[in-house]
Coordinates of N, CA, C and O in Angstrom, one line a residue:
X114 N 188.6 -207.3 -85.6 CA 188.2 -208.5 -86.3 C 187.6 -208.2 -87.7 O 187.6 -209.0 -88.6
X115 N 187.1 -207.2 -87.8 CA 186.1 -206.6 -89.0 C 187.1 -205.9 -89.6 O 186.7 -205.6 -90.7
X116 N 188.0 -205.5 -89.5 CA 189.0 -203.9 -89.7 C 190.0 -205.3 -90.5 O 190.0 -206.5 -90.2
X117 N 190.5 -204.9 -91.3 CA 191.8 -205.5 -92.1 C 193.1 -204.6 -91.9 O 194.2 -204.9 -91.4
X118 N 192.6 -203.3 -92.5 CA 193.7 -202.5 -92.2 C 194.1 -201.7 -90.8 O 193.3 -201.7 -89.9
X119 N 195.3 -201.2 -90.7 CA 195.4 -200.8 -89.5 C 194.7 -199.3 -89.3 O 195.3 -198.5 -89.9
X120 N 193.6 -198.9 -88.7 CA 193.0 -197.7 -88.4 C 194.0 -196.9 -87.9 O 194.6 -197.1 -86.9
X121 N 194.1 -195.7 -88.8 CA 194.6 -194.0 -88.6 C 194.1 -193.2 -87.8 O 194.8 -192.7 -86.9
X122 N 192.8 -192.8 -88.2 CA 191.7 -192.0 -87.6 C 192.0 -192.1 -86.1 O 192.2 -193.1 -85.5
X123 N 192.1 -190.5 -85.6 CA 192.8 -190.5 -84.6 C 191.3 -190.5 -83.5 O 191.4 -190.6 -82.3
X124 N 190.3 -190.3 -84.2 CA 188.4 -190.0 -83.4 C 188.9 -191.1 -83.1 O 189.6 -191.3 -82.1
X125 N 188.4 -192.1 -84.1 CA 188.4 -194.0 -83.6 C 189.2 -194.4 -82.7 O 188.6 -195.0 -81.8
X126 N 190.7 -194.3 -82.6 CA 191.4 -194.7 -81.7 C 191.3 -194.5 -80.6 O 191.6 -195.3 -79.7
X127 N 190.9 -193.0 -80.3 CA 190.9 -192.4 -79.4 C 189.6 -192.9 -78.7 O 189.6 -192.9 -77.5
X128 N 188.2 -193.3 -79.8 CA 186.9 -193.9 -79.1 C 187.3 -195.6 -78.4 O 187.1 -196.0 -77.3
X129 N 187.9 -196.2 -79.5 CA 188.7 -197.4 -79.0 C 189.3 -197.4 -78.0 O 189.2 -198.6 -77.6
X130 N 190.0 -196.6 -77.1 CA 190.8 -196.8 -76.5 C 190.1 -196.3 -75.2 O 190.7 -196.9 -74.2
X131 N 189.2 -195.6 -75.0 CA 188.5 -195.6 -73.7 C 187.3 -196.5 -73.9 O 186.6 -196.5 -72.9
X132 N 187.0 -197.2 -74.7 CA 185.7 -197.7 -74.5 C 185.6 -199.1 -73.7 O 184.6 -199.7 -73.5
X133 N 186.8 -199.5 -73.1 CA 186.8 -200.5 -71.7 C 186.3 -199.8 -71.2 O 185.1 -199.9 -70.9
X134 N 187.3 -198.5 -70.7 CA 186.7 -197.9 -69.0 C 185.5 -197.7 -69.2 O 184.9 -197.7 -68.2
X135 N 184.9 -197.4 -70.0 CA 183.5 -196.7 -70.4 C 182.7 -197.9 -70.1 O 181.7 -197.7 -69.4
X136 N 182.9 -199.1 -70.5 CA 181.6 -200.5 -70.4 C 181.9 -201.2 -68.9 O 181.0 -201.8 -68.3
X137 N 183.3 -200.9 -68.4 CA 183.4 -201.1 -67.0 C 182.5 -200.0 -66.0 O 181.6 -200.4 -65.2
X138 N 182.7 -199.0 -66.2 CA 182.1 -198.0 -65.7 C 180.6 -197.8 -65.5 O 180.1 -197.3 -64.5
X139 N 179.9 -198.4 -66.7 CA 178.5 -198.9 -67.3 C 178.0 -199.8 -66.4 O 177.1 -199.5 -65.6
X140 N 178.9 -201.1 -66.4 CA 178.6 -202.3 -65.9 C 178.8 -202.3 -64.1 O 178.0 -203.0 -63.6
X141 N 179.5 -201.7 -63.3 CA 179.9 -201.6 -62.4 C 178.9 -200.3 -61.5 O 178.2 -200.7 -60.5
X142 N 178.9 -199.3 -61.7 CA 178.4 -198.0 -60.9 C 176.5 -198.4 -60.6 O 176.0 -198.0 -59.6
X143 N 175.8 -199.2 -61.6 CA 174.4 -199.6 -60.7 C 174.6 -200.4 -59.8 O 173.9 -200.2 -58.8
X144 N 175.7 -201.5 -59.8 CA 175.6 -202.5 -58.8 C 176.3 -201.9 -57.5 O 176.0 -202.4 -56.4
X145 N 177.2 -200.7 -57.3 CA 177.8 -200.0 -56.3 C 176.7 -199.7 -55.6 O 176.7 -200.1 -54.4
X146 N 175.7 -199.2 -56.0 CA 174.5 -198.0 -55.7 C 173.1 -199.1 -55.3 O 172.1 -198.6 -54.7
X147 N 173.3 -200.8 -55.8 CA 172.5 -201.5 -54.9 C 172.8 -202.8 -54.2 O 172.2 -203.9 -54.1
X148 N 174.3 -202.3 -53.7 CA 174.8 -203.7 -53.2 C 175.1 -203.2 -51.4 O 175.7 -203.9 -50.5
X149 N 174.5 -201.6 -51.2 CA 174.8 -201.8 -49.9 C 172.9 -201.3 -49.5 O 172.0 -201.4 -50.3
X150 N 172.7 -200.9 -47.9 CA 170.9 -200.8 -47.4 C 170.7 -200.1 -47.9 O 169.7 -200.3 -48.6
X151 N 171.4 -198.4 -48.2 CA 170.9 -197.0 -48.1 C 171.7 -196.6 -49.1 O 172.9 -196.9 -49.3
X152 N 170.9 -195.8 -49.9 CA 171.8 -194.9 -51.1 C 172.7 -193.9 -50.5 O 173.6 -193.5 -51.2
X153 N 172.6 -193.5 -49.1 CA 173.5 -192.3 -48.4 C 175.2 -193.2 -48.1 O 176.3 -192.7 -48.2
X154 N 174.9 -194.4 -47.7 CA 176.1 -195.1 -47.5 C 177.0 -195.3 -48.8 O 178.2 -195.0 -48.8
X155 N 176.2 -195.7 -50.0 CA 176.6 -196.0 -51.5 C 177.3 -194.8 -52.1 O 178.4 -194.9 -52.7
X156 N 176.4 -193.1 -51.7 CA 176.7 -192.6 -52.1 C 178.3 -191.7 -51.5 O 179.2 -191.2 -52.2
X157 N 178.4 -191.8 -50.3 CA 179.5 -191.6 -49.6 C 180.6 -192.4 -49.9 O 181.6 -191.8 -49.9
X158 N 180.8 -193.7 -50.3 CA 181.5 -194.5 -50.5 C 182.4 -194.4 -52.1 O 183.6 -194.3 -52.4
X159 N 180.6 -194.2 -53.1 CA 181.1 -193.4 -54.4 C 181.7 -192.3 -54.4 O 182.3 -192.1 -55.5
X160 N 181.8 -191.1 -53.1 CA 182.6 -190.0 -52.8 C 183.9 -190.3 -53.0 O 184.6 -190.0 -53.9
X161 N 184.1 -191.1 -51.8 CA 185.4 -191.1 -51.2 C 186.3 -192.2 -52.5 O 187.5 -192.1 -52.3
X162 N 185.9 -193.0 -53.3 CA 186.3 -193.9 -54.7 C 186.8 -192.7 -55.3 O 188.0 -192.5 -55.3
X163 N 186.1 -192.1 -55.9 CA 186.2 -190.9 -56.7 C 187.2 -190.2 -56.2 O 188.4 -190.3 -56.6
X164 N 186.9 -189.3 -55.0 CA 188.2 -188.6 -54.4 C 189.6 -188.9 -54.3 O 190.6 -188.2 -54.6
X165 N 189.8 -190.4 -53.6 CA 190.9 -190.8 -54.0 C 191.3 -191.4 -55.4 O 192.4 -191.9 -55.3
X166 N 190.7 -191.3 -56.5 CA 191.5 -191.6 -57.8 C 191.6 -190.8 -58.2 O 192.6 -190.9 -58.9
X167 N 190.9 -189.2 -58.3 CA 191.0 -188.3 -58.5 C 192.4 -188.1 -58.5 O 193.0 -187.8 -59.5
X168 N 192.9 -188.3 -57.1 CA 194.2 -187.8 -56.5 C 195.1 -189.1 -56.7 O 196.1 -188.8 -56.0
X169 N 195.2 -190.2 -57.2 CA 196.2 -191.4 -58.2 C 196.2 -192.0 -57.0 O 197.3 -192.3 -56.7
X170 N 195.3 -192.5 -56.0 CA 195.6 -193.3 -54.9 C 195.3 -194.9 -55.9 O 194.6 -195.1 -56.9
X171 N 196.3 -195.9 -55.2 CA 196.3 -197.3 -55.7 C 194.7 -197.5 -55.7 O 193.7 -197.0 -55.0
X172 N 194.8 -198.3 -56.5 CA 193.3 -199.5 -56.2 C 192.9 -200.2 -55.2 O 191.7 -200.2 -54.9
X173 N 193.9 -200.9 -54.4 CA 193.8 -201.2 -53.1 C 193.8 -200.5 -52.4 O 193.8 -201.2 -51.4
X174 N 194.0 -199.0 -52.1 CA 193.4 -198.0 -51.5 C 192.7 -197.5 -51.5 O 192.5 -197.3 -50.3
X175 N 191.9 -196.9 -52.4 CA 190.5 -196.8 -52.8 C 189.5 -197.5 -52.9 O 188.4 -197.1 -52.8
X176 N 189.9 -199.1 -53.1 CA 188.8 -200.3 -52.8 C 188.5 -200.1 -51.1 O 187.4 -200.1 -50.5
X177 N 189.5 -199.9 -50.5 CA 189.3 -200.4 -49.1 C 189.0 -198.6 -48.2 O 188.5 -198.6 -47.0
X178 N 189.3 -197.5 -48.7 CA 188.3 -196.8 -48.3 C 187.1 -196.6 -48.5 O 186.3 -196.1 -47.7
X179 N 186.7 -197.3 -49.9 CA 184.8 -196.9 -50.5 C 184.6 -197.8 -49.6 O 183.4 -197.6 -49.4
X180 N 185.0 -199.2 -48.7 CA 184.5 -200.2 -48.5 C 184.1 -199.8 -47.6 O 182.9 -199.7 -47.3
X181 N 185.4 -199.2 -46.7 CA 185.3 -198.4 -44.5 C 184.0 -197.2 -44.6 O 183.4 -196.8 -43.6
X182 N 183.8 -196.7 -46.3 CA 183.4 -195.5 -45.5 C 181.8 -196.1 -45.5 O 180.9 -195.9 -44.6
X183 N 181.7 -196.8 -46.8 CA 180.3 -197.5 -46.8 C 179.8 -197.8 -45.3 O 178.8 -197.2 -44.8
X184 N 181.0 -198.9 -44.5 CA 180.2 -199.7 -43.4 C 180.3 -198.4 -42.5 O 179.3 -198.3 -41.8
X185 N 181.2 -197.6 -42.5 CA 181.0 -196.6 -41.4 C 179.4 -195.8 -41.6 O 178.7 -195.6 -40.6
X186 N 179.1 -195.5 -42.6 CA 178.1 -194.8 -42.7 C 176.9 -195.5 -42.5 O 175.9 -195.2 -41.8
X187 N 177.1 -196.5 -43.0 CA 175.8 -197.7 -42.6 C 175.1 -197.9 -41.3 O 174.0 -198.1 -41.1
X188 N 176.6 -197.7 -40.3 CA 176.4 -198.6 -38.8 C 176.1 -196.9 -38.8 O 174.9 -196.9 -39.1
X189 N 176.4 -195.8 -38.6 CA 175.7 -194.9 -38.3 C 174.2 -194.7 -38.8 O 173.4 -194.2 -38.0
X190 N 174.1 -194.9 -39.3 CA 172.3 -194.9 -40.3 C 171.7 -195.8 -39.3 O 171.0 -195.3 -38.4
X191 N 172.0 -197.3 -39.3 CA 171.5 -197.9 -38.4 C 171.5 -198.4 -37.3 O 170.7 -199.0 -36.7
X192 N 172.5 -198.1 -37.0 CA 172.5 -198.4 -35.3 C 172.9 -197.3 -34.0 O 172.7 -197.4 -32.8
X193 N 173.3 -196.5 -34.6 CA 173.3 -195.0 -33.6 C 171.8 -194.6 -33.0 O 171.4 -194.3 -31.9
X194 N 171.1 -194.7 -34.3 CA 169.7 -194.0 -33.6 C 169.0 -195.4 -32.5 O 168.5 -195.1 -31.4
X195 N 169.1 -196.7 -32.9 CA 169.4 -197.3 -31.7 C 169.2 -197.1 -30.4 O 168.3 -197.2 -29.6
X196 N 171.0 -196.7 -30.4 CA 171.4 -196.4 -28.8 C 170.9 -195.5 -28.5 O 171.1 -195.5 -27.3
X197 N 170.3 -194.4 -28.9 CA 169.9 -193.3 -28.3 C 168.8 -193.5 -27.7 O 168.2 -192.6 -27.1

């Protein structure tokens, strides 16, 4: 909007051109870390997100393991010691 001409600069484009993932990533990673009880669930969940993109698993694959491993870890935190 400010720029007239078409930018060269290969810094800029290159800062341009990641700076979604970068305000997604900003905007998204505090609310991961207080949208479930326990940081140990959040952080397990952030594991296993990470590990599979790492390795090019789809989005809907990786959504739905950070999601399993969250609740798995959870219901162990809280309700295992429970039954014991």
């Amino acid at each position: 909007v400010l720029v007239k001409k078409k930018i060269k600069n290969r810094f800029v484009l290159s800062f341009l051109h990641y700076m979604p993932y970068a305000v997604l990533t900003v905007m998204t990673t505090p609310a991961m870390f207080h949208a479930t009880g326990s940081i140990w669930s959040a952080l397990a969940g952030f594991a296993v997100g990470v590990l599979l993109a790492y390795f090019e698993k789809s989005l809907v694959t990786v959504a739905i393991c950070s999601a399993g491993t969250v609740l798995a870890v959870d219901l162990c935190i809280n309700y295992i010691p429970l039954l014991l």
